CSV table of C-alpha atoms in Angstrom, one decimal:
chain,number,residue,atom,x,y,z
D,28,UNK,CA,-6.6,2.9,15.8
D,29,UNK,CA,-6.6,-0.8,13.9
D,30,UNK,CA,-2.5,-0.2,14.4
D,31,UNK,CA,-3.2,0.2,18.6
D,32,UNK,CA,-5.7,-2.6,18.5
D,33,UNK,CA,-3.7,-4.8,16.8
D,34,UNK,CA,-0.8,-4.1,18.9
D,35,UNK,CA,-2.7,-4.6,21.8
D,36,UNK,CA,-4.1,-8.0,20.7
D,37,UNK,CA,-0.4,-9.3,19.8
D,38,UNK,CA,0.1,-8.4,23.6
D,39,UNK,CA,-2.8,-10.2,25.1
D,40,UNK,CA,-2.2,-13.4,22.7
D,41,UNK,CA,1.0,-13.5,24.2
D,42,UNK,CA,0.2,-12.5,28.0
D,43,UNK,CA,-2.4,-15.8,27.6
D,44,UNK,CA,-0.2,-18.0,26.4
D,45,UNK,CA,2.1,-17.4,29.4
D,46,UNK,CA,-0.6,-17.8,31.7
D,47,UNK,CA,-1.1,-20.8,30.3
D,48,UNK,CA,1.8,-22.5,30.4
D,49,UNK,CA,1.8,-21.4,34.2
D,50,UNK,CA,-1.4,-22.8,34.6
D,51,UNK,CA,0.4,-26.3,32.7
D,52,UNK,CA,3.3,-25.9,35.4
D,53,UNK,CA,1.3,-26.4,38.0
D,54,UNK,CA,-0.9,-28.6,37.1
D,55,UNK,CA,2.1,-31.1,36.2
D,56,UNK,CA,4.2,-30.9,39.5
D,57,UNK,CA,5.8,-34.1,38.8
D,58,UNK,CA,7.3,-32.4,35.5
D,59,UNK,CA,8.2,-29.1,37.1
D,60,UNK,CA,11.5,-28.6,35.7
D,61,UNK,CA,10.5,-29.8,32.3
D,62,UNK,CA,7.9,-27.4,32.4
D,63,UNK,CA,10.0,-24.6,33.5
D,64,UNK,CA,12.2,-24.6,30.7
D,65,UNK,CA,9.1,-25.2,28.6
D,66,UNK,CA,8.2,-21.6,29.8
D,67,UNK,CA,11.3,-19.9,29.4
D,68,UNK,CA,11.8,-21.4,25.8
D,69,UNK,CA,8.5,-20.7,24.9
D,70,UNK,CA,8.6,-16.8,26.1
D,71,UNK,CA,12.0,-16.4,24.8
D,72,UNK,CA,10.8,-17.2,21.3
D,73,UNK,CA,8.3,-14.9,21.7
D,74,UNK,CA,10.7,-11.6,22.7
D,75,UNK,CA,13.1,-12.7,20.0
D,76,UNK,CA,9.8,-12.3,17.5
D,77,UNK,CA,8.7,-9.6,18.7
D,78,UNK,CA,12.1,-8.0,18.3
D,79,UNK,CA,12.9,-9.3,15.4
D,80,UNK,CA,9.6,-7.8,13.9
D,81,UNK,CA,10.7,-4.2,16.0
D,82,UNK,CA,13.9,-4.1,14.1
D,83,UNK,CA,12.4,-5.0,10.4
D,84,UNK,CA,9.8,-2.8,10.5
D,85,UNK,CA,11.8,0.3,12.2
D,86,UNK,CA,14.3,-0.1,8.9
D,87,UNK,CA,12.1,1.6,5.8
D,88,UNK,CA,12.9,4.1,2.7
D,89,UNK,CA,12.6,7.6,3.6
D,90,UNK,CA,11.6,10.4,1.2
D,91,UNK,CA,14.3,12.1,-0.5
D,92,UNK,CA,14.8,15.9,-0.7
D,93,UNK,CA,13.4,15.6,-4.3
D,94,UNK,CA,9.7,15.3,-2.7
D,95,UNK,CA,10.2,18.0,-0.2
D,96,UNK,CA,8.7,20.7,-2.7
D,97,UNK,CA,5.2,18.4,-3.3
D,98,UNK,CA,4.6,18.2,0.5
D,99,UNK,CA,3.7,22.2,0.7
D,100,UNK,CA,0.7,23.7,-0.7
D,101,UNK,CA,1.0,25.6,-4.7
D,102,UNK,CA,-0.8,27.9,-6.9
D,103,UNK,CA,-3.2,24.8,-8.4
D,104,UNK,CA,-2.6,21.9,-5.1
D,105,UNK,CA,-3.5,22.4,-1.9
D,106,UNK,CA,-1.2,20.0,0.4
D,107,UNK,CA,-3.5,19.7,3.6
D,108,UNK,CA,-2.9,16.9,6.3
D,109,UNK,CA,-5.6,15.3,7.2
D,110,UNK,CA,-6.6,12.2,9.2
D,111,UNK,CA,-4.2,9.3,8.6
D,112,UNK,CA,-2.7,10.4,5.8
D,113,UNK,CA,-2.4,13.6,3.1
D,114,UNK,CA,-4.3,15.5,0.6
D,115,UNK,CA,-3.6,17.0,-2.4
D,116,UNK,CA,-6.5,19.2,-3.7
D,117,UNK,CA,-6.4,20.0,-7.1
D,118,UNK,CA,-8.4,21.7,-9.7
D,119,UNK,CA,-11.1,18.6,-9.8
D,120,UNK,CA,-14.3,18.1,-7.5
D,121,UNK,CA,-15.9,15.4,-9.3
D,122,UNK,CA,-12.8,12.7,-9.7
D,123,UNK,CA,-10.6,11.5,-6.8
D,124,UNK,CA,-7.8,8.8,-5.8
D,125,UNK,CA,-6.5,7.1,-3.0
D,126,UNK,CA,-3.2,6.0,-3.0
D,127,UNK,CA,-1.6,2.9,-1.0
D,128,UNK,CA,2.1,3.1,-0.5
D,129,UNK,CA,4.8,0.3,-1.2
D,130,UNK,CA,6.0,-2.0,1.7
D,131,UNK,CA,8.0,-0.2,4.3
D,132,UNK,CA,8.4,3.2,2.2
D,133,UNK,CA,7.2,6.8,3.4
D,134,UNK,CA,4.3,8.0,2.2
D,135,UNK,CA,6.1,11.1,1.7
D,136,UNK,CA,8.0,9.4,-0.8
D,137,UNK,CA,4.8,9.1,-3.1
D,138,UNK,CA,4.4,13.2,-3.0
D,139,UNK,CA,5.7,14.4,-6.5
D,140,UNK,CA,3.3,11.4,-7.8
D,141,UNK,CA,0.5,12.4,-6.0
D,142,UNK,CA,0.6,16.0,-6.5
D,143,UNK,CA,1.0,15.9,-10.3
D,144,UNK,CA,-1.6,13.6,-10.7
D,145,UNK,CA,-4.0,16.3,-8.7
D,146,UNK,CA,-2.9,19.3,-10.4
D,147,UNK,CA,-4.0,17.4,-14.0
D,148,UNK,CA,-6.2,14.5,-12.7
D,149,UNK,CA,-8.2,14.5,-9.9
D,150,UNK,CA,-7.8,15.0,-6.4
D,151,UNK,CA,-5.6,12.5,-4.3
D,152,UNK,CA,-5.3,10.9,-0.8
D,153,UNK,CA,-2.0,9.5,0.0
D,154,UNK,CA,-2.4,6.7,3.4
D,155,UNK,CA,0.3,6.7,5.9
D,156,UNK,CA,-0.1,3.5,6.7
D,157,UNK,CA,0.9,1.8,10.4
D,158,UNK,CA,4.6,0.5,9.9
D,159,UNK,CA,4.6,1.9,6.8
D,160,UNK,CA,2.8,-1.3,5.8
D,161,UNK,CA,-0.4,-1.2,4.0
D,162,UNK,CA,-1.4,-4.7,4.8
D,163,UNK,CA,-2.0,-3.7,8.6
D,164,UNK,CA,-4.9,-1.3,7.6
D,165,UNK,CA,-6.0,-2.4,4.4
D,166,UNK,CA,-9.5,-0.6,4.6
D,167,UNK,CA,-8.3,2.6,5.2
D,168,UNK,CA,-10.1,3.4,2.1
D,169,UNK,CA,-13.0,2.9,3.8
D,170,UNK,CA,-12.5,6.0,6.2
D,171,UNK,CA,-11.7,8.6,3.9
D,172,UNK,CA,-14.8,7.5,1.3
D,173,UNK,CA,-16.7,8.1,4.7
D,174,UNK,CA,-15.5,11.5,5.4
D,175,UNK,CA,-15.3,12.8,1.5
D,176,UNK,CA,-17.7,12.9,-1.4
D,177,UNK,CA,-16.4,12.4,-5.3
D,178,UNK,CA,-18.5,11.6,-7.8
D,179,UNK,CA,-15.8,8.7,-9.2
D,180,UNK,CA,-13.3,7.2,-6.9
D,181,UNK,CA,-10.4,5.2,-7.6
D,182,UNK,CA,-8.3,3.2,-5.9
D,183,UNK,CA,-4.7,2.7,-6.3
D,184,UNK,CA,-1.1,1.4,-4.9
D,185,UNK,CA,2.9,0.7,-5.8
D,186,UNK,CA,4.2,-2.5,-5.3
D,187,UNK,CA,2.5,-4.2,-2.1
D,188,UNK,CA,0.4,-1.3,-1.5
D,189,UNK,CA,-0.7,-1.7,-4.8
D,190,UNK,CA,-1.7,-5.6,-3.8
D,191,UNK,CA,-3.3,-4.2,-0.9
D,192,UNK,CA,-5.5,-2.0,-2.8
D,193,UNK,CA,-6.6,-4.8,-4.9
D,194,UNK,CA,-7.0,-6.9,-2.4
D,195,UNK,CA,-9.8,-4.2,-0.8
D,196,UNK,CA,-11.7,-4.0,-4.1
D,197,UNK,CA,-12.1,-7.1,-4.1
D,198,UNK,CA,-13.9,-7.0,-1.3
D,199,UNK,CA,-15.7,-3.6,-2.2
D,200,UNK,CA,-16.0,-3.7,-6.2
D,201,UNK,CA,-19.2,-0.9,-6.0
D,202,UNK,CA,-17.3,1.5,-4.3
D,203,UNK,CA,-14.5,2.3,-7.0
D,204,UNK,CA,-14.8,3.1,-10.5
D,205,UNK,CA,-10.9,1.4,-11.4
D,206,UNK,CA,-8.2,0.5,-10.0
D,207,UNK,CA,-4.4,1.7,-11.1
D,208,UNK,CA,-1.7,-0.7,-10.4
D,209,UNK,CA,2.1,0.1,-9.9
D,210,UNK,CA,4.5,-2.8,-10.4
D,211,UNK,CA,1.5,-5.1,-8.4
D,212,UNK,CA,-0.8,-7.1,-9.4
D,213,UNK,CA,-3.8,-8.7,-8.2
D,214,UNK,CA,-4.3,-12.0,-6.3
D,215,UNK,CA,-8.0,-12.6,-6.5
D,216,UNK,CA,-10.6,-12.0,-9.3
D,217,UNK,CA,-11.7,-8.8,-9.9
D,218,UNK,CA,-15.3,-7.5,-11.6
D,219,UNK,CA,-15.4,-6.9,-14.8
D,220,UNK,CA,-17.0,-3.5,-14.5
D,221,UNK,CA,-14.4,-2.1,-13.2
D,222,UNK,CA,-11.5,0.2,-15.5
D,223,UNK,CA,-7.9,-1.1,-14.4
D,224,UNK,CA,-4.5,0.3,-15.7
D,225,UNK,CA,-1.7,-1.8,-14.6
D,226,UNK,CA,1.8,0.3,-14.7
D,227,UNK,CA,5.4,-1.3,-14.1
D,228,UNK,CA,9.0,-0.4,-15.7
D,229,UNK,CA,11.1,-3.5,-18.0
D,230,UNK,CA,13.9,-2.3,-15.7
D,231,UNK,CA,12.2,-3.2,-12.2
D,232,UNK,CA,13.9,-5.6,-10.4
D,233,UNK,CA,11.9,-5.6,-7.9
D,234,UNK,CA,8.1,-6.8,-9.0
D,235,UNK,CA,8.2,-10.5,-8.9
D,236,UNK,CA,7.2,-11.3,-12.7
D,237,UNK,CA,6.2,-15.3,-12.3
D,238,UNK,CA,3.0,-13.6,-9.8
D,239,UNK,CA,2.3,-10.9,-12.0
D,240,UNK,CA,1.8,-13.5,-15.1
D,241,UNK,CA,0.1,-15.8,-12.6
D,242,UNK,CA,-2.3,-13.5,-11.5
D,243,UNK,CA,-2.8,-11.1,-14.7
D,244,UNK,CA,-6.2,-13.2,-15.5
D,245,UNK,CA,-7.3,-11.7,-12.5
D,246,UNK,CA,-7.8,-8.5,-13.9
D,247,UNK,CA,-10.8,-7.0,-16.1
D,248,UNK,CA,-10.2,-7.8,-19.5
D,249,UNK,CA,-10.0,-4.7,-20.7
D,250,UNK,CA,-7.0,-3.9,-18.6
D,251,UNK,CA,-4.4,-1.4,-20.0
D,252,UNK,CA,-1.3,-2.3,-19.3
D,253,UNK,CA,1.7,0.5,-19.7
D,254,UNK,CA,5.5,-0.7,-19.6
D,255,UNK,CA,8.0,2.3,-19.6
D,256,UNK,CA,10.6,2.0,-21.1
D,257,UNK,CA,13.7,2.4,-19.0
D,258,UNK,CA,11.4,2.6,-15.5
D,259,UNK,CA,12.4,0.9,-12.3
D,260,UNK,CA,10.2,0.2,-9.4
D,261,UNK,CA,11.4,2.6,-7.0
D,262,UNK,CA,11.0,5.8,-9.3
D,263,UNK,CA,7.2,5.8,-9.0
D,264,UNK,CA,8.4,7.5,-5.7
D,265,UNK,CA,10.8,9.5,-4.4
D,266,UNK,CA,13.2,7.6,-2.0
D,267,UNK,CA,16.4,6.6,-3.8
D,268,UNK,CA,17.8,3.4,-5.1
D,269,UNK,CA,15.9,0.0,-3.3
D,270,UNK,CA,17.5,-3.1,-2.7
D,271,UNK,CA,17.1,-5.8,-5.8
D,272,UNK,CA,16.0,-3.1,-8.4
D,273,UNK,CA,17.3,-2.3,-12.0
D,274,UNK,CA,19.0,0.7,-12.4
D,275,UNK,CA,16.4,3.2,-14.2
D,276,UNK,CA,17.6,4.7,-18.3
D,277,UNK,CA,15.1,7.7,-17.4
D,278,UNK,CA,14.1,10.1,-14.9
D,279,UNK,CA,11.9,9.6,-12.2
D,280,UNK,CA,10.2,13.2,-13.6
D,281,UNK,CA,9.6,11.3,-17.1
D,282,UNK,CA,8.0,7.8,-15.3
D,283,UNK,CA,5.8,9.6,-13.0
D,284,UNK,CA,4.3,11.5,-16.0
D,285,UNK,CA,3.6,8.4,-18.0
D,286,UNK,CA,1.8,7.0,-14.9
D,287,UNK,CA,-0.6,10.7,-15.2
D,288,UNK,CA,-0.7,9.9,-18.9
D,289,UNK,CA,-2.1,6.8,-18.4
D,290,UNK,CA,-4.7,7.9,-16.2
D,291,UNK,CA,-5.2,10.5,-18.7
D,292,UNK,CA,-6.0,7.7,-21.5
D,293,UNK,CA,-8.5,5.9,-18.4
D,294,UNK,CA,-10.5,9.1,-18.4
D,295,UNK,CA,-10.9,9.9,-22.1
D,296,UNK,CA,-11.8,5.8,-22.4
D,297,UNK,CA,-14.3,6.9,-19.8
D,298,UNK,CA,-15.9,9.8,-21.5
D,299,UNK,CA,-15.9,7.3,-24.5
D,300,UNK,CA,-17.3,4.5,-23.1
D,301,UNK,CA,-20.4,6.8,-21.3
């Protein structure tokens, strides 16, 4: 629905600025044929945008037959589409997740991740987000809190989703108990209270390290932060090789489970903390 709106308010921004410059056209009938061209300029401009922005956004990472298995349902994960997005219920009824994907990759992608961290963790909620852009619906959070009821809830996202994510908790620190960061970072201050585990691989070549150390203050100080050894940025999913990245020295298999074994080591900190 925020996608539609959105849409249509790109579409009425640019059906009143038209009428506008009509409006300009006539006012100025001494300048008609400067105005004209005005016009045309001005609404070509827009088109090429808007195309422009078509094309870009059309062009994304798709999910990979290695994630094909994690999409259907198992002995201890229940796959179950559900509004915007999927869930993956696992063993847990007390501890859940919601996960924002990278920039123009498939949710799909994130699949393996997200059923691995249900069948050992807690329960998760992958958003498909509009575009495959989390920044165009970046409380989407908000609507599945509303419709489900954990006890703990956590908030997490890869790369720009991941920025996203923190983005939102900024805005809602009492509705999260952490936050779990995949080659992201945060660009505002976050509460203290809050547990944070921030994840990336020394071979991504991706994650722009000059914001990352820029903004790491911005994070609780008791912030884990895991660096696997060998990771890239694109194995936390499951859609091939992406453009700028280092070339992984392990599997995706291994760098997805030290992503569930550091939210294993956020748990037992919990237990020891309460």
């Amino acid at each position: 629905m925020k996608w539609i709106l959105l849409s249509m308010g790109w579409m009425l921004a640019c059906i009143l600025l038209a009428a506008l410059l009509v409006y300009v056209i006539r006012k100025k009938k001494g300048t008609k044929r400067r105005w004209t061209h005005v016009l045309w300029t001005t609404l070509t401009a827009i088109l090429l945008m808007a195309a422009t922005g078509a094309v870009y956004l059309s062009v994304y990472y798709h999910h990979d037959v290695s994630a094909e298995p994690y999409l259907v349902s198992g002995e201890s994960v229940a796959v179950t589409p559900i509004s915007g997005g999927l869930m993956f219920d696992g063993p847990s009824d007390t501890r859940a997740m919601i996960f924002y994907p990278g920039a123009k990759v498939e949710a799909e992608a994130y699949a393996p991740l997200m059923y691995k961290i249900a069948e050992e963790w807690g329960d998760c909620f992958l958003v498909k987000m509009p575009a495959n852009m989390a920044m165009l619906d970046a409380d989407a959070a908000k609507d599945i809190q509303q419709d489900y009821q954990y006890d703990q809830w956590y908030l997490a996202g890869h790369s720009l989703g991941g920025v996203t994510a923190a983005t939102y908790l900024q805005e809602h620190p009492e509705s999260f108990c952490g936050l779990i960061l995949l080659a992201a970072y945060s660009n505002g201050q976050l509460t203290e209270e809050l547990q944070a585990v921030s994840i990336y691989g020394d071979h991504d070549g991706v994650l722009n390290r000059k914001e990352y150390e820029k903004n790491r203050n911005n994070l609780p100080e008791n912030t884990e932060e895991v660096i696997i050894a060998g990771g890239n940025h694109a194995q936390f999913g499951n859609y091939g090789a992406q453009n700028g990245d280092g070339k992984a020295a392990i599997s995706w298999e291994e760098q997805q489970q030290q992503v569930l074994n550091a939210l294993k080591s956020m748990a037992n900190e919990e237990k020891i903390n309460r």
